[in-house]
Coordinates of C-alpha atoms in Angstrom, one line a residue:
X1 CA 0.0 0.0 0.0
X2 CA 1.3 3.5 -0.9
X3 CA 2.3 5.8 1.9
X4 CA 1.6 8.9 -0.1
X5 CA -1.2 10.0 2.3
X6 CA 0.3 8.3 5.4
X7 CA -0.3 9.9 8.7
X8 CA 2.7 9.3 11.0
X9 CA 0.8 10.0 14.2
X10 CA -1.8 7.3 13.5
X11 CA 1.0 4.9 12.6
X12 CA 2.7 5.6 16.0
X13 CA -0.7 5.1 17.8
X14 CA -1.0 1.8 16.0
X15 CA 2.5 0.7 17.1
X16 CA 1.6 1.7 20.7
X17 CA -1.6 -0.3 20.7
X18 CA 0.1 -3.4 19.3
X19 CA 2.9 -3.3 21.8
X20 CA 0.5 -2.9 24.7
X21 CA -1.6 -5.8 23.4
X22 CA 1.5 -8.0 23.5
X23 CA 2.5 -7.0 27.0
X24 CA -0.7 -6.0 29.0
X25 CA -0.1 -4.3 32.4
X26 CA 3.6 -4.3 31.9
X27 CA 4.8 -1.3 29.9
X28 CA 5.2 2.2 31.3
X29 CA 5.9 5.4 29.3
X30 CA 9.6 4.9 29.5
X31 CA 9.4 1.3 28.4
X32 CA 7.3 2.1 25.4
X33 CA 9.6 5.0 24.5
X34 CA 12.6 2.6 24.5
X35 CA 10.8 -0.2 22.6
X36 CA 9.2 2.0 19.9
X37 CA 12.0 4.6 19.7
X38 CA 9.5 7.5 20.2
X39 CA 10.7 10.4 22.3
X40 CA 9.0 10.7 25.7
X41 CA 7.4 14.1 25.0
X42 CA 5.6 13.0 21.8
X43 CA 4.8 9.6 23.4
X44 CA 3.2 11.3 26.4
X45 CA 0.8 13.3 24.2
X46 CA -0.1 10.1 22.2
X47 CA -0.7 8.1 25.4
X48 CA -2.8 10.9 26.9
X49 CA -5.0 11.2 23.8
X50 CA -5.4 7.4 23.6
X51 CA -6.4 7.3 27.3
X52 CA -8.9 10.1 26.9
X53 CA -10.5 8.3 24.0
X54 CA -10.7 5.1 26.0
X55 CA -8.4 3.2 23.7
X56 CA -6.0 2.5 26.6
X57 CA -6.2 2.7 30.3
X58 CA -3.5 3.6 32.8
X59 CA -3.0 1.3 35.8
X60 CA -2.1 2.3 39.4
X61 CA 1.5 1.2 38.5
X62 CA 1.6 3.6 35.6
X63 CA 1.6 0.8 33.1
X64 CA -1.0 0.5 30.3
X65 CA -3.7 -1.9 29.1
X66 CA -6.0 -1.8 26.2
X67 CA -9.2 0.2 26.9
X68 CA -12.9 -0.4 26.6
X69 CA -13.3 1.5 23.3
X70 CA -11.2 -1.2 21.5
X71 CA -13.4 -3.8 23.1
X72 CA -16.5 -2.1 21.6
X73 CA -14.8 -1.9 18.2
X74 CA -13.9 -5.6 18.4
X75 CA -17.4 -6.7 19.2
X76 CA -18.8 -4.6 16.4
X77 CA -16.3 -6.0 13.9
X78 CA -16.9 -9.6 14.9
X79 CA -20.6 -9.2 14.6
X80 CA -20.0 -8.2 11.0
X81 CA -17.5 -11.0 10.2
X82 CA -18.7 -13.6 7.8
X83 CA -16.2 -16.6 7.4
X84 CA -17.6 -17.9 4.1
X85 CA -17.6 -14.5 2.4
X86 CA -14.1 -13.8 3.6
X87 CA -13.0 -17.2 2.4
X88 CA -14.3 -16.6 -1.2
X89 CA -12.6 -13.2 -1.2
X90 CA -9.2 -14.2 0.3
X91 CA -8.8 -17.6 -1.4
X92 CA -8.8 -16.3 -5.0
X93 CA -5.1 -15.2 -4.9
X94 CA -3.9 -18.5 -3.4
X95 CA -5.8 -20.5 -6.0
X96 CA -4.4 -18.3 -8.8
X97 CA -0.8 -18.8 -7.4
X98 CA -1.0 -22.6 -7.1
X99 CA -3.7 -23.4 -9.8
X100 CA -5.4 -26.0 -7.6
X101 CA -8.7 -26.1 -5.8
X102 CA -9.2 -24.9 -2.2
X103 CA -12.0 -26.0 0.1
X104 CA -13.4 -24.6 3.4
X105 CA -14.9 -27.0 5.9
X106 CA -15.9 -27.1 9.5
X107 CA -16.0 -29.9 12.0
X108 CA -19.5 -31.1 13.0
X109 CA -19.4 -34.1 15.2
X110 CA -17.0 -36.5 13.6
X111 CA -17.7 -35.2 10.1
X112 CA -16.4 -32.3 8.0
X113 CA -19.2 -30.2 6.5
X114 CA -17.9 -28.4 3.4
X115 CA -18.8 -24.7 3.4
X116 CA -17.1 -23.4 0.3
X117 CA -15.0 -24.2 -2.7
X118 CA -12.8 -22.0 -5.0
X119 CA -11.9 -23.9 -8.1
X120 CA -8.8 -23.4 -10.3
X121 CA -9.0 -23.5 -14.1
X122 CA -8.0 -27.1 -14.5
X123 CA -9.6 -30.2 -16.0
X124 CA -9.7 -31.9 -12.6
X125 CA -13.1 -31.5 -10.9
X126 CA -13.9 -32.2 -7.2
X127 CA -17.0 -34.2 -6.4
X128 CA -17.4 -32.5 -3.0
X129 CA -19.7 -29.5 -2.9
X130 CA -20.7 -27.0 -0.1
X131 CA -23.2 -28.7 2.2
X132 CA -21.7 -32.2 1.7
X133 CA -20.4 -34.2 4.7
X134 CA -17.3 -36.4 4.8
X135 CA -15.6 -38.4 7.6
X136 CA -13.1 -36.1 9.4
X137 CA -10.6 -39.1 9.8
X138 CA -10.3 -39.4 6.0
X139 CA -9.6 -35.8 5.2
X140 CA -6.8 -33.4 5.9
X141 CA -9.3 -30.6 6.6
X142 CA -10.9 -32.8 9.2
X143 CA -7.7 -33.9 10.9
X144 CA -6.3 -30.4 11.2
X145 CA -9.3 -29.4 13.2
X146 CA -8.6 -32.1 15.7
X147 CA -5.2 -30.9 16.7
X148 CA -6.3 -29.2 19.9
X149 CA -8.4 -32.3 21.0
X150 CA -7.1 -34.7 23.6
X151 CA -6.8 -38.4 22.8
X152 CA -9.8 -39.0 25.0
X153 CA -11.8 -36.4 23.1
X154 CA -10.9 -38.0 19.8
X155 CA -11.8 -41.4 21.1
X156 CA -15.2 -40.1 22.1
X157 CA -15.7 -38.6 18.6
X158 CA -14.9 -41.9 16.9
X159 CA -16.3 -44.7 19.1
X160 CA -16.9 -47.2 16.2
X161 CA -14.5 -50.1 15.9
X162 CA -14.9 -50.5 12.1
X163 CA -14.3 -47.5 10.0
X164 CA -15.5 -46.9 6.5
X165 CA -12.4 -47.0 4.3
X166 CA -12.8 -44.8 1.3
X167 CA -9.6 -46.2 -0.2
X168 CA -6.9 -48.7 0.8
X169 CA -5.0 -45.7 2.2
X170 CA -7.8 -44.3 4.5
X171 CA -7.0 -44.0 8.2
X172 CA -8.7 -47.0 9.8
X173 CA -8.2 -46.9 13.6
X174 CA -7.9 -44.5 16.5
X175 CA -4.2 -45.1 17.0
X176 CA -3.4 -44.2 13.4
X177 CA -5.7 -41.1 13.6
X178 CA -4.2 -39.8 16.8
X179 CA -0.7 -40.3 15.4
X180 CA -1.6 -38.2 12.3
X181 CA -3.3 -35.6 14.4
X182 CA -0.3 -35.3 16.6
X183 CA 2.0 -34.9 13.6
X184 CA -0.3 -32.2 12.2
X185 CA -0.2 -30.3 15.6
X186 CA 3.6 -30.4 15.5
X187 CA 3.8 -29.1 11.9
X188 CA 0.9 -26.7 12.0
X189 CA -0.8 -28.4 9.0
X190 CA -2.2 -31.7 8.0
X191 CA -1.6 -33.9 4.9
X192 CA -3.8 -36.5 3.4
X193 CA -2.5 -38.9 0.7
X194 CA -5.2 -40.7 -1.3
X195 CA -7.3 -41.3 1.8
X196 CA -10.5 -39.7 0.5
X197 CA -10.0 -40.7 -3.2
X198 CA -7.4 -42.5 -5.1
X199 CA -5.1 -40.2 -7.1
X200 CA -5.7 -37.1 -4.9
X201 CA -3.8 -35.4 -2.1
X202 CA -4.6 -32.6 0.3
X203 CA -2.8 -30.2 2.6
X204 CA -4.8 -28.3 5.2
X205 CA -4.4 -25.6 7.8
X206 CA -6.7 -24.5 10.7
X207 CA -8.6 -21.2 11.1
X208 CA -8.8 -19.8 14.6
X209 CA -11.2 -17.2 16.1
X210 CA -10.7 -14.5 18.7
X211 CA -11.1 -17.0 21.5
X212 CA -8.2 -19.0 20.0
X213 CA -10.6 -21.8 19.1
X214 CA -10.4 -23.7 15.7
X215 CA -13.6 -22.8 13.8
X216 CA -12.8 -24.3 10.4
X217 CA -10.1 -25.6 8.1
X218 CA -9.0 -25.0 4.5
X219 CA -7.2 -27.3 2.2
X220 CA -5.7 -27.5 -1.2
X221 CA -6.6 -30.6 -3.2
X222 CA -4.6 -31.8 -6.2
X223 CA -3.9 -34.9 -8.2
X224 CA -0.9 -37.1 -7.7
X225 CA 0.9 -35.8 -10.8
X226 CA 0.9 -32.3 -9.3
X227 CA 1.6 -33.2 -5.7
X228 CA 5.3 -33.6 -5.6
X229 CA 6.0 -30.4 -7.6
X230 CA 3.4 -28.2 -5.9
X231 CA 3.3 -29.5 -2.3
X232 CA 5.8 -27.0 -0.7
X233 CA 4.3 -24.0 -2.4
X234 CA 0.8 -25.2 -1.6
X235 CA 1.6 -25.7 2.0
X236 CA 3.0 -22.2 2.4
X237 CA 0.0 -20.7 0.6
X238 CA -2.6 -22.6 2.7
X239 CA -0.8 -21.7 6.0
X240 CA -0.7 -18.0 4.9
X241 CA -4.4 -18.0 3.9
X242 CA -5.4 -19.7 7.2
X243 CA -3.5 -17.1 9.1
X244 CA -5.2 -14.3 7.1
X245 CA -8.6 -15.7 7.8
X246 CA -7.8 -16.2 11.4
X247 CA -6.7 -12.6 11.7
X248 CA -10.0 -11.5 10.1
X249 CA -11.9 -13.7 12.7
X250 CA -10.2 -11.7 15.4
X251 CA -7.4 -14.2 16.3
X252 CA -4.2 -12.7 17.7
X253 CA -1.2 -15.0 17.8
X254 CA 0.8 -14.7 21.0
X255 CA 4.4 -13.7 20.3
X256 CA 7.1 -16.1 21.6
X257 CA 8.5 -13.3 23.8
X258 CA 5.1 -12.7 25.4
X259 CA 4.6 -16.5 25.8
X260 CA 7.8 -16.7 27.7
X261 CA 6.9 -13.8 30.0

């Protein structure tokens, strides 16, 4: 985006709010001045204005927290957020870059319900359509939504002893599923190799909301003859797209520094 009409004061206010959000109730004026390299005189005026507007609040220890005005804005934004509309808008670029299909699905019980699909201009067509259900254990978009479940929760979701195998490669027992889910949690994405249909592969990433809960998953689907060449690029694109949609849903990733503190 061009900075031709950029307003430096608003940019500094944004930096202040972002820093306070990462370190609530910790940073004083002098701390913010050092971190953001803003002189104390200018910073004082900015903090005073933000406090007056209710964007931040000052504690008894002279540190700062985000204020109630931002909470109001957040609630108003989230009430307007539509995941499916955002998916169709945001997924176009990723599909154009990889030239493979992307699907959006949400976990409902032990099934994935497909919510949307953006198709690439290829001869390969997907049989799944929005509204269709598919076993979560046999799909990458299903497995990736299980990564925050405990083993006990996964066992409760899949109590049956005999699983419907879509192909010879379909996950067929709870131990295998838990192993694949654990690997997906470690990597941050899930992979499915010919489990849902022979000759097709998927890579999926989770979408989080403002409560840090997984609300859906998105996946690239492609034929075997494209998988080896496109996997790495598709993986990066799907992770980036999931992060963008999570951000639009209000998710804020905790920084490593903040997590340590």
